[in-house]
Coordinates of C-alpha atoms in Angstrom, one line a residue:
M260 CA 2.1 323.5 -30.3
D261 CA -1.2 321.2 -30.3
Q262 CA -0.9 317.8 -28.1
P263 CA -2.6 314.9 -29.6
G264 CA -5.8 313.8 -27.9
I265 CA -6.1 317.4 -26.3
P266 CA -9.2 319.2 -27.6
Q267 CA -8.7 322.5 -29.4
L268 CA -10.9 325.6 -30.3
P269 CA -11.5 325.4 -34.1
E270 CA -10.6 328.2 -36.1
A271 CA -14.2 328.4 -37.2
V272 CA -15.3 329.1 -33.7
R273 CA -12.8 331.8 -33.4
A274 CA -14.0 333.2 -36.6
S275 CA -17.6 333.1 -35.6
F276 CA -16.5 335.1 -32.3
E277 CA -14.6 337.8 -34.1
P278 CA -17.6 340.3 -34.4
I279 CA -18.2 339.5 -30.9
M280 CA -14.4 340.2 -29.6
K281 CA -14.3 343.5 -31.4
V282 CA -17.0 344.8 -29.1
V283 CA -16.9 342.9 -26.0
G284 CA -14.2 345.4 -24.3
Q285 CA -16.3 348.5 -25.4
A286 CA -19.5 346.7 -23.9
R287 CA -17.6 346.0 -20.8
Q288 CA -16.7 349.7 -20.3
Q289 CA -20.3 350.8 -20.9
L290 CA -21.7 348.3 -18.3
A291 CA -19.2 348.3 -15.7
G292 CA -21.1 351.4 -13.8
V293 CA -24.5 349.9 -14.5
K294 CA -25.6 348.7 -11.1
D295 CA -26.6 345.0 -10.4
V296 CA -24.3 344.3 -13.8
V297 CA -21.9 341.7 -12.2
T298 CA -19.8 340.9 -15.3
T299 CA -19.7 340.9 -19.4
R300 CA -17.8 338.3 -21.3
P301 CA -18.0 336.3 -24.5
G302 CA -20.1 333.5 -24.5
Y303 CA -23.2 331.6 -26.2
K304 CA -26.8 332.6 -26.2
Y305 CA -29.0 329.3 -26.2
P306 CA -32.1 329.8 -28.3
P307 CA -35.0 327.4 -27.5
A308 CA -34.2 325.6 -31.1
G309 CA -31.1 325.6 -33.3
K310 CA -27.5 325.8 -32.5
P311 CA -26.2 328.1 -30.0
V312 CA -25.1 331.7 -31.1
P313 CA -22.0 333.3 -30.5
A314 CA -22.8 336.5 -28.3
I315 CA -21.8 338.7 -25.1
V316 CA -23.1 337.3 -22.0
V317 CA -24.0 339.9 -19.6
A318 CA -24.3 338.4 -16.1
V319 CA -26.6 340.1 -13.5
T320 CA -27.4 339.9 -10.1
P321 CA -30.4 337.2 -9.6
S322 CA -33.7 338.8 -9.7
T323 CA -32.8 342.0 -11.2
T324 CA -33.0 343.3 -14.9
P325 CA -30.4 346.2 -15.1
V326 CA -30.2 346.0 -18.9
Q327 CA -32.5 344.9 -22.0
T328 CA -31.2 342.6 -24.6
A329 CA -32.8 344.4 -27.5
E330 CA -31.5 347.8 -26.5
L331 CA -27.7 346.3 -26.3
E332 CA -28.3 344.5 -29.7
A333 CA -29.3 347.3 -31.4
K334 CA -26.4 349.5 -30.0
F335 CA -23.6 347.0 -30.7
A336 CA -25.0 345.0 -33.7
V337 CA -23.9 341.7 -32.0
P338 CA -26.2 339.2 -30.1
F339 CA -26.5 339.9 -26.3
T340 CA -28.0 337.3 -23.7
V341 CA -28.6 338.4 -20.0
I342 CA -28.3 335.7 -17.6
D343 CA -28.2 335.3 -13.6
A344 CA -24.4 335.3 -12.4
T345 CA -23.2 332.7 -10.6
V346 CA -22.3 332.5 -7.1
E347 CA -18.5 333.0 -7.8
E348 CA -19.2 336.0 -10.1
Q349 CA -21.0 337.6 -7.4
L350 CA -18.5 337.2 -5.1
A351 CA -15.8 338.4 -7.4
A352 CA -17.7 341.3 -8.1
D353 CA -18.0 342.2 -4.4
N354 CA -14.2 341.6 -4.2
R355 CA -14.9 338.8 -2.0
Q356 CA -13.2 335.5 -2.2
P357 CA -15.2 332.9 -4.5
V358 CA -15.9 329.7 -3.1
S359 CA -14.5 326.2 -4.2
F360 CA -15.0 323.0 -2.0
G361 CA -15.9 325.3 1.0
M362 CA -12.5 327.0 0.8
P363 CA -11.4 330.5 -0.4
D364 CA -10.0 329.8 -3.7
G365 CA -9.4 331.4 -7.3
S366 CA -12.1 332.7 -9.5
M367 CA -12.6 330.7 -12.7
V368 CA -14.4 333.7 -14.5
S369 CA -13.7 334.1 -18.4
A370 CA -12.2 330.9 -19.2
F371 CA -13.8 331.0 -22.3
E372 CA -12.5 334.4 -23.0
K373 CA -8.9 333.3 -22.5
M374 CA -9.4 330.6 -25.0
L375 CA -10.5 333.0 -27.4
G376 CA -7.3 335.2 -26.9
G377 CA -9.1 337.9 -25.3
E378 CA -8.1 340.0 -22.2
E379 CA -8.8 338.2 -19.0
P380 CA -10.5 340.7 -16.6
L381 CA -10.4 338.1 -13.8
A382 CA -7.6 336.3 -12.9
F383 CA -8.0 332.4 -11.7
L384 CA -5.4 330.4 -10.1
P385 CA -3.7 327.6 -11.5
P386 CA -4.4 323.9 -10.7
K387 CA -3.0 322.9 -7.5
T388 CA -0.8 319.9 -6.4
G389 CA -0.5 318.5 -3.0
A390 CA 2.7 316.9 -1.4
Y391 CA 1.1 313.7 -1.4
E392 CA 3.1 310.4 -2.8
E393 CA 1.7 307.2 -3.7
P394 CA 3.1 304.3 -1.6
E395 CA 6.0 302.1 -3.1
P396 CA 5.0 299.9 -4.8
P397 CA 1.3 300.8 -5.3
N398 CA -1.5 299.0 -3.7
L399 CA -4.4 299.1 -6.2
P400 CA -4.5 295.8 -8.0
L401 CA -7.3 294.4 -10.1
V402 CA -9.3 291.9 -8.1
K403 CA -11.3 289.2 -9.8
E404 CA -12.7 286.8 -7.5
K405 CA -16.2 285.6 -5.8
M406 CA -17.5 288.6 -3.6
E407 CA -20.7 289.4 -1.8
M408 CA -21.8 292.8 -3.3
T409 CA -24.9 295.4 -3.2
I410 CA -25.1 298.2 -5.6
C411 CA -27.8 300.6 -5.1
V412 CA -28.7 304.4 -5.4
S413 CA -30.1 307.3 -3.5
P414 CA -32.2 308.8 -2.8
E415 CA -34.5 305.6 -2.6
A416 CA -32.2 303.1 -1.1
G417 CA -28.8 304.7 0.0
W418 CA -29.5 304.9 3.7
T419 CA -31.5 301.7 4.2
E420 CA -28.2 299.8 2.9
L421 CA -25.9 302.0 4.6
E422 CA -27.7 301.6 7.9
T423 CA -27.3 297.8 7.8
F424 CA -23.9 298.0 6.8
L425 CA -23.0 300.0 9.9
G426 CA -25.3 298.1 12.2
E427 CA -23.1 295.1 11.8
T428 CA -19.9 296.4 13.0
K429 CA -18.3 293.9 15.2
K430 CA -14.8 295.3 15.8
S431 CA -13.7 298.3 14.0
L432 CA -14.8 301.0 11.6
T433 CA -12.4 303.0 9.4
V434 CA -13.7 306.1 7.6
A435 CA -12.5 308.4 5.1
M436 CA -15.3 311.2 4.7
F437 CA -16.0 314.7 2.9
Q438 CA -18.8 315.5 5.3
F439 CA -20.5 313.7 8.0
T440 CA -23.6 315.7 9.4
A441 CA -26.7 313.6 8.9
P442 CA -28.1 313.1 12.6
H443 CA -29.6 309.7 11.8
I444 CA -26.2 308.5 10.5
F445 CA -24.7 309.6 13.6
E446 CA -27.0 307.9 15.6
A447 CA -26.3 304.7 13.7
I448 CA -22.4 305.0 13.9
E449 CA -23.1 305.8 17.7
A450 CA -25.1 302.7 18.0
A451 CA -22.4 300.8 16.0
V452 CA -19.1 301.7 17.6
T453 CA -19.5 302.9 21.1
P454 CA -20.2 299.5 22.8
S455 CA -17.0 298.2 24.7
G456 CA -14.4 296.9 22.2
C457 CA -15.2 298.6 19.1
K458 CA -12.5 301.1 17.5
F459 CA -13.4 304.0 14.9
E460 CA -10.7 305.7 13.2
L461 CA -12.1 308.9 11.2
I462 CA -10.4 311.2 8.5
L463 CA -12.4 314.3 7.5
H464 CA -12.2 317.0 5.1
P465 CA -10.9 319.9 7.1
V466 CA -13.4 322.5 6.4
P467 CA -16.3 321.5 8.6
E468 CA -19.6 322.4 7.1
K469 CA -21.6 324.5 9.4
P470 CA -25.4 323.1 9.5
A471 CA -27.7 324.7 6.8
K472 CA -30.9 325.0 9.1
T473 CA -32.9 324.9 6.0
G474 CA -34.0 322.8 3.5
V475 CA -33.2 318.7 3.1
K476 CA -30.4 319.5 5.5
A477 CA -32.2 321.8 8.0
D478 CA -31.5 319.1 11.0
D479 CA -27.9 318.4 10.1
L480 CA -25.2 318.6 12.9
D481 CA -22.2 320.6 13.4
E482 CA -19.1 318.5 12.9
E483 CA -16.8 320.1 15.3
E484 CA -19.4 320.6 18.0
E485 CA -22.1 317.8 17.9
V486 CA -20.4 314.7 16.1
I487 CA -16.8 314.9 17.4
P488 CA -17.0 315.5 21.0
P489 CA -19.9 313.1 21.6
L490 CA -17.9 310.2 20.1
E491 CA -14.9 311.5 22.0
K492 CA -16.6 311.7 25.3
K493 CA -18.1 308.0 25.0
M494 CA -15.4 306.3 23.3
K495 CA -12.3 307.9 24.8
T496 CA -9.2 306.2 23.2
R497 CA -11.1 304.0 21.0
F498 CA -12.0 306.8 18.7
E499 CA -9.4 308.6 16.7
Q500 CA -10.1 311.4 14.5
T501 CA -8.2 313.7 12.3
W502 CA -8.5 316.4 9.7
A503 CA -7.0 315.6 6.1
T504 CA -4.4 318.3 5.1
L505 CA -4.9 320.7 2.1
V506 CA -2.6 322.7 0.2
S507 CA -3.1 326.4 1.8
K508 CA -1.1 329.7 2.4
K509 CA -0.6 328.5 6.0
N510 CA 0.3 324.9 4.9
P511 CA 1.8 324.8 1.4
D512 CA 2.9 321.2 2.4
G513 CA -0.5 319.9 2.8
L514 CA -1.2 316.4 1.3
F515 CA -4.2 317.2 -1.2
A516 CA -4.9 320.1 -3.5
S517 CA -8.6 321.5 -2.3
A518 CA -10.5 318.8 -1.0
Y519 CA -10.5 315.3 0.7
H520 CA -13.4 314.4 -1.1
I521 CA -13.5 310.5 -0.6
K522 CA -16.4 308.8 0.9
V523 CA -15.3 305.2 2.1
A524 CA -15.9 303.3 5.3
V525 CA -14.3 299.8 6.1
R526 CA -16.0 297.5 8.5
D527 CA -13.8 295.1 10.5
G528 CA -11.3 294.8 7.7
K529 CA -13.5 292.7 5.7
A530 CA -16.1 294.6 4.1
F531 CA -16.6 298.3 3.0
W532 CA -18.9 301.1 1.5
L533 CA -17.9 303.4 -1.6
S534 CA -20.2 306.1 -2.5
S535 CA -20.6 309.2 -4.3
G536 CA -22.5 310.6 -1.6
N537 CA -21.5 312.3 2.1
W538 CA -22.9 311.4 5.1
Q539 CA -25.7 314.3 4.9
S540 CA -29.3 314.3 4.8
S541 CA -29.1 315.4 1.2
N542 CA -27.2 312.4 0.0
Q543 CA -28.7 309.8 2.6
P544 CA -32.2 310.7 3.3
N545 CA -33.7 309.0 6.0
V546 CA -36.1 307.1 4.1
H547 CA -37.0 303.6 3.6
P548 CA -39.4 303.3 0.7
F549 CA -39.2 299.6 -0.3
V550 CA -40.5 299.0 3.6
D551 CA -42.7 301.9 4.1
H552 CA -45.1 302.9 1.2
P553 CA -43.7 305.3 -1.4
E554 CA -46.3 307.7 -1.2
K555 CA -45.1 308.8 2.2
L556 CA -41.9 310.1 0.4
P557 CA -41.4 314.0 0.5
A558 CA -42.9 316.2 -2.2
Q559 CA -40.4 316.1 -5.3
F560 CA -38.5 313.5 -3.5
Q561 CA -36.0 312.8 -6.6
R562 CA -35.5 316.6 -7.4
K563 CA -34.7 317.7 -3.6
Y564 CA -32.7 314.7 -2.8
N565 CA -29.4 313.9 -4.3
R566 CA -28.9 311.1 -7.0
D567 CA -26.0 308.8 -5.6
Y568 CA -24.4 305.5 -6.4
H569 CA -23.3 303.2 -3.7
A570 CA -21.2 299.9 -3.5
I571 CA -21.3 297.8 -0.5
I572 CA -18.5 294.7 -1.2
S573 CA -17.9 291.8 1.3
N574 CA -14.1 291.1 0.1
K575 CA -10.9 291.0 2.5
K576 CA -8.7 291.7 -0.1
R577 CA -10.3 294.7 -1.4
A578 CA -11.5 296.2 2.0
S579 CA -7.7 295.8 3.2
I580 CA -6.7 298.0 0.2
Y581 CA -8.7 300.7 1.2
E582 CA -8.3 300.4 4.9
F583 CA -4.4 300.6 4.0
Y584 CA -5.1 304.0 2.3
I585 CA -7.3 305.6 4.7
K586 CA -4.9 304.5 7.5
R587 CA -2.0 306.2 5.6
D588 CA -3.5 309.4 5.1
F589 CA -4.7 309.3 8.6
E590 CA -1.1 308.8 9.9
Q591 CA 0.5 311.4 7.4
S592 CA -2.3 313.9 8.0
A593 CA -2.5 313.7 12.0
A594 CA 0.8 315.3 12.4
Q595 CA 0.1 318.9 10.8
A596 CA -4.0 318.5 10.8
E597 CA -6.1 321.2 12.0
A598 CA -9.7 322.5 10.9
V599 CA -10.2 325.5 8.9
S600 CA -12.7 328.0 9.7
F601 CA -14.4 329.6 6.9
A602 CA -17.6 331.1 6.7
A603 CA -19.5 330.6 3.6
P604 CA -22.2 333.7 2.5
D605 CA -25.8 333.3 2.8
L606 CA -27.9 332.9 -0.4
F607 CA -31.2 334.3 -1.4
V608 CA -32.8 331.0 -3.5
P609 CA -36.1 331.3 -5.7
E610 CA -39.3 330.1 -4.0
E611 CA -40.3 326.6 -5.1
E612 CA -40.9 326.7 -8.8
E613 CA -43.5 324.2 -10.7
E614 CA -42.1 320.7 -11.2
P615 CA -40.5 320.6 -14.7
V616 CA -42.6 319.0 -17.2
E617 CA -39.8 318.6 -20.3
F618 CA -39.1 314.7 -20.6
A619 CA -41.4 314.3 -17.4
K620 CA -42.3 310.8 -16.6
P621 CA -43.8 309.1 -13.3
M622 CA -41.6 308.8 -10.5
R623 CA -39.8 305.1 -10.6
L624 CA -37.7 303.8 -7.5
F625 CA -34.7 301.4 -8.0
K626 CA -34.5 298.4 -5.6
P627 CA -30.6 297.5 -4.9
L628 CA -28.8 294.9 -7.0
R629 CA -27.5 292.0 -5.0
L630 CA -24.8 289.7 -6.1
N631 CA -22.8 286.7 -4.8
R632 CA -20.5 285.5 -7.3
E633 CA -17.0 286.5 -9.1
V634 CA -16.7 290.1 -10.1
S635 CA -13.9 292.0 -11.9
V636 CA -13.2 295.1 -9.7
Q637 CA -10.6 298.0 -10.3
P638 CA -10.0 300.2 -7.5
L639 CA -9.5 304.0 -8.2
L640 CA -8.1 306.6 -6.1
T641 CA -6.9 310.2 -6.9
P642 CA -4.0 311.2 -7.0
D643 CA -3.0 307.6 -7.4
N644 CA -4.3 306.2 -10.7
Y645 CA -7.7 307.7 -11.6
A646 CA -6.9 309.6 -14.8
Q647 CA -4.8 306.9 -16.4
Q648 CA -7.4 303.9 -15.8
V649 CA -10.6 306.0 -16.8
L650 CA -8.9 307.2 -20.0
K651 CA -8.0 303.6 -20.9
L652 CA -11.7 302.8 -20.3
I653 CA -13.1 305.9 -22.3
K654 CA -10.8 305.1 -25.3
S655 CA -12.1 301.5 -25.3
A656 CA -15.7 302.3 -25.9
R657 CA -17.0 301.1 -29.3
K658 CA -20.7 302.1 -29.1
S659 CA -21.4 304.2 -26.3
V660 CA -20.4 306.3 -23.3
W661 CA -23.0 307.6 -21.0
F662 CA -21.6 310.1 -18.3
Q663 CA -23.2 311.6 -15.3
N664 CA -21.5 314.0 -12.9
Q665 CA -21.9 317.3 -11.1
Y666 CA -20.1 319.2 -13.7
I667 CA -17.4 319.4 -16.4
N668 CA -15.3 322.2 -15.1
F669 CA -13.0 322.8 -18.0
R670 CA -10.8 325.7 -18.9
G671 CA -9.8 324.6 -22.2
T672 CA -6.6 326.2 -22.0
E673 CA -2.9 325.2 -20.7
D674 CA -4.4 326.3 -17.0
D675 CA -5.7 322.8 -17.3
F676 CA -3.8 319.5 -15.9
T677 CA -3.0 317.5 -18.9
E678 CA -4.5 314.5 -17.6
F679 CA -8.0 316.5 -17.4
R680 CA -7.6 317.6 -21.0
L681 CA -6.9 314.2 -22.4
L682 CA -9.9 312.8 -20.4
V683 CA -12.0 315.7 -22.3
G684 CA -10.5 315.0 -25.4
A685 CA -11.2 311.1 -25.3
L686 CA -14.9 312.2 -24.6
K687 CA -15.0 314.5 -27.5
D688 CA -13.4 311.6 -29.8
K689 CA -16.2 309.4 -29.1
I690 CA -18.7 312.0 -30.1
D691 CA -16.6 312.6 -33.4
K692 CA -16.7 308.9 -34.1
E693 CA -20.4 309.0 -33.6
L694 CA -20.8 306.8 -30.7
D695 CA -23.9 306.8 -28.4
V696 CA -22.6 309.8 -26.2
R697 CA -24.7 311.3 -23.2
I698 CA -23.6 313.8 -20.6
I699 CA -25.9 314.8 -17.7
C700 CA -24.5 317.2 -15.4
R701 CA -26.4 319.1 -12.5
D702 CA -28.7 321.6 -13.4
M703 CA -26.4 324.1 -11.4
M704 CA -23.3 323.7 -13.9
K705 CA -22.2 327.2 -14.5
Q706 CA -23.1 328.3 -18.0
E707 CA -19.8 329.3 -19.0
S708 CA -18.5 325.6 -18.4
L709 CA -21.2 324.8 -20.9
D710 CA -19.9 327.5 -23.3
V711 CA -16.4 326.0 -23.4
L712 CA -17.4 322.5 -24.2
I713 CA -19.8 324.1 -26.9
G714 CA -16.9 326.3 -28.1
L715 CA -14.7 323.1 -28.5
D716 CA -17.5 321.6 -30.6
F717 CA -19.5 319.4 -28.4
P718 CA -22.8 319.0 -29.6
K719 CA -25.5 320.9 -27.5
E720 CA -27.8 317.8 -27.8
V721 CA -25.5 315.5 -25.9
F722 CA -25.8 317.3 -22.6
R723 CA -28.9 317.2 -20.2
F724 CA -28.9 318.8 -16.9
Q725 CA -30.7 317.2 -13.6
P726 CA -31.5 318.6 -10.4
T727 CA -29.8 317.4 -7.6
C728 CA -27.2 315.2 -9.7
H729 CA -24.5 314.1 -7.3
N730 CA -23.4 310.9 -8.8
K731 CA -20.3 310.5 -10.8
T732 CA -20.4 307.8 -13.5
I733 CA -19.2 306.7 -16.8
I734 CA -20.9 303.3 -18.6
V735 CA -19.2 302.4 -21.5
D736 CA -20.8 300.1 -24.2
G737 CA -23.3 299.0 -21.8
K738 CA -20.7 296.8 -20.4
I739 CA -18.5 298.4 -18.0
V740 CA -19.0 301.0 -15.4
V741 CA -17.1 303.4 -13.2
F742 CA -18.4 305.4 -10.1
G743 CA -17.4 306.8 -7.1
S744 CA -16.6 310.4 -6.0
H745 CA -14.7 311.8 -8.5
N746 CA -15.9 315.1 -10.1
W747 CA -14.5 316.4 -13.3
S748 CA -12.4 319.1 -12.7
N749 CA -8.6 319.8 -12.4
E750 CA -8.2 318.8 -8.8
G751 CA -11.1 316.1 -8.8
V752 CA -9.4 314.0 -11.5
K753 CA -5.9 314.9 -10.3
T754 CA -4.8 316.0 -6.9
N755 CA -8.0 315.9 -4.4
R756 CA -8.1 312.4 -2.3
D757 CA -11.4 310.8 -4.3
A758 CA -12.3 307.1 -4.6
S759 CA -14.0 305.0 -7.3
L760 CA -14.5 301.7 -8.4
I761 CA -14.4 300.0 -12.3
F762 CA -16.7 297.1 -12.7
D763 CA -16.0 295.1 -15.9
D764 CA -19.6 293.4 -15.1
E765 CA -22.6 293.5 -17.7
E766 CA -25.2 292.9 -15.1
I767 CA -23.7 296.0 -12.7
A768 CA -23.6 298.0 -16.1
A769 CA -27.0 297.0 -17.3
Y770 CA -28.5 298.0 -13.7
L771 CA -27.0 301.0 -13.5
A772 CA -27.5 302.1 -17.3
E773 CA -31.3 301.5 -16.8
I774 CA -31.2 304.0 -13.8
Y775 CA -29.2 306.5 -16.2
D776 CA -31.8 306.0 -18.9
Y777 CA -34.6 306.8 -16.1
D778 CA -32.6 310.0 -15.3
W779 CA -31.8 311.0 -18.8
N780 CA -35.6 310.8 -20.0
T781 CA -37.3 311.7 -16.7
L782 CA -35.4 314.0 -14.3
A783 CA -33.0 316.0 -16.8
T784 CA -34.0 319.0 -18.7
A785 CA -32.2 320.4 -21.9
H786 CA -30.5 323.5 -20.5
P787 CA -29.1 324.3 -16.9
T788 CA -31.2 326.1 -14.4
K789 CA -31.8 329.8 -15.2
A790 CA -32.6 331.1 -11.7
R791 CA -29.3 331.2 -9.9
P792 CA -29.0 331.8 -6.2
R793 CA -28.1 335.3 -5.0
V794 CA -25.7 336.0 -2.4
A795 CA -26.9 337.8 0.4
R796 CA -25.4 340.9 1.8
D797 CA -25.3 341.5 5.5
D798 CA -28.7 342.6 6.8
E799 CA -30.0 342.7 3.2
E800 CA -33.8 341.8 3.3
T801 CA -34.8 338.8 1.5
P802 CA -36.2 339.9 -2.0
A803 CA -39.6 338.9 -3.3
G804 CA -39.8 335.5 -4.8
F805 CA -36.8 334.3 -2.7
K806 CA -36.0 332.8 0.6
R807 CA -32.8 333.2 2.4
V808 CA -30.7 329.9 3.2
A809 CA -27.2 328.9 4.2
F810 CA -24.7 328.2 1.5
S811 CA -24.3 324.7 2.5
S812 CA -28.4 323.8 1.5
V813 CA -27.6 324.8 -2.3
F814 CA -24.1 323.3 -3.1
E815 CA -22.7 320.1 -2.9
D816 CA -18.9 319.6 -3.0
G817 CA -17.9 322.5 -4.3
E818 CA -20.0 323.3 -7.3

């Protein structure tokens, strides 16, 4: 039975796919033995102009051309489109576990086919729920009082502000972090907390990322070997570190579903830094463009380094809230915590392409916004209160909803958490009511994720796709904004550990809306990237037009 507020596949869409569903099984069977055909499924063909067309999607090994669209269309009398297979699809085809947040996880292939009522050739796992329980009573109140605050964005200003924040540590630093590998951040931490008297408490995502050794993270460190041991040696008992616990076969009682994805640091119990960006060189590049000359920035600076949003707030009440939750996570995880060894595959990625010219404008850098006045701030945590608070926020929109995130990985079936289905439904409702809805996702977002949303009647023109988009932001009516670490996926909105903030403040919203508008008109393009990474097999030579890189140099936070 349909639930109010949850988007459903329109009957007109099902009818439009009837010719596709009649022959997709036959096409899949014929193409199953063709070398470099990875998977065949129903989906959409995206012409340069006009609406998406129901089609059979043939995903192939990147850089190969095992089939020709015209020949397939002539044979089966329905539209076909041939695209590069995603890393997940390639791994599934090789009977290797797909990758989610650096952990082995279930495949999410053919969610759209399941929506249409077809056979599911590859199963995917249901959403996970961890053993985490909210404190009683909850401790996430709205705070509206005077506070000193800096709002800034990466790649241009994030590191300058974080460096200053860390450098002002006097007594303690309490940190919850997904990934901590940037050498310049390690050096700043080391300088801040190793002097006698300082304490450093650190809880990390339990899948340490191995150094990429290529790209913008080429010099990043190994958490297990080059970050934790030096701090233990220098600080001894003043440094405490543990790994958060995730649900797994080995540990079914892990606290969180698939990722300890939070990025929060509390300084001296009085101030905190909250961000969408990890402590990695991709999120916090070691640059100071408002001190040095902007022309010294690396080539294609805003296309190679992540767009992330950050808040630094000096307010004892607000800082104490996050410190309470981080210490609670630490205590509950410490008894069962251990790092998980997992080797992600190497990838072949296309050599550097020409900078996109669609929507292109000159580069603009945004200086931080600094405030010292009363501000209304609502703290958000998952699993605690994100979904209900953000659903309320989206429903409150009267004029516009500007959304920016790595992806919307929505399956569109009962395999999604109800909370996630309601969030996507609220976004669709604002489109139906003809509000100004814009959606920016990362250019690496899976095409099938887009197919699901198009199938649910999201107009293609509300989407744009931005290289290195890593922030997770919603701006409502140009007056209220939420940002933080929450990706839009089942576990991202419901059962991982993430942190965000809602600012009911027109000045903050206007500042970030100006940046959003710049990204929409300057950095984003009309379609996801067509060139996908290719999974490297052992001892395979690098194909022409590609370079071999580590998985971690391409993917951020599980996408």
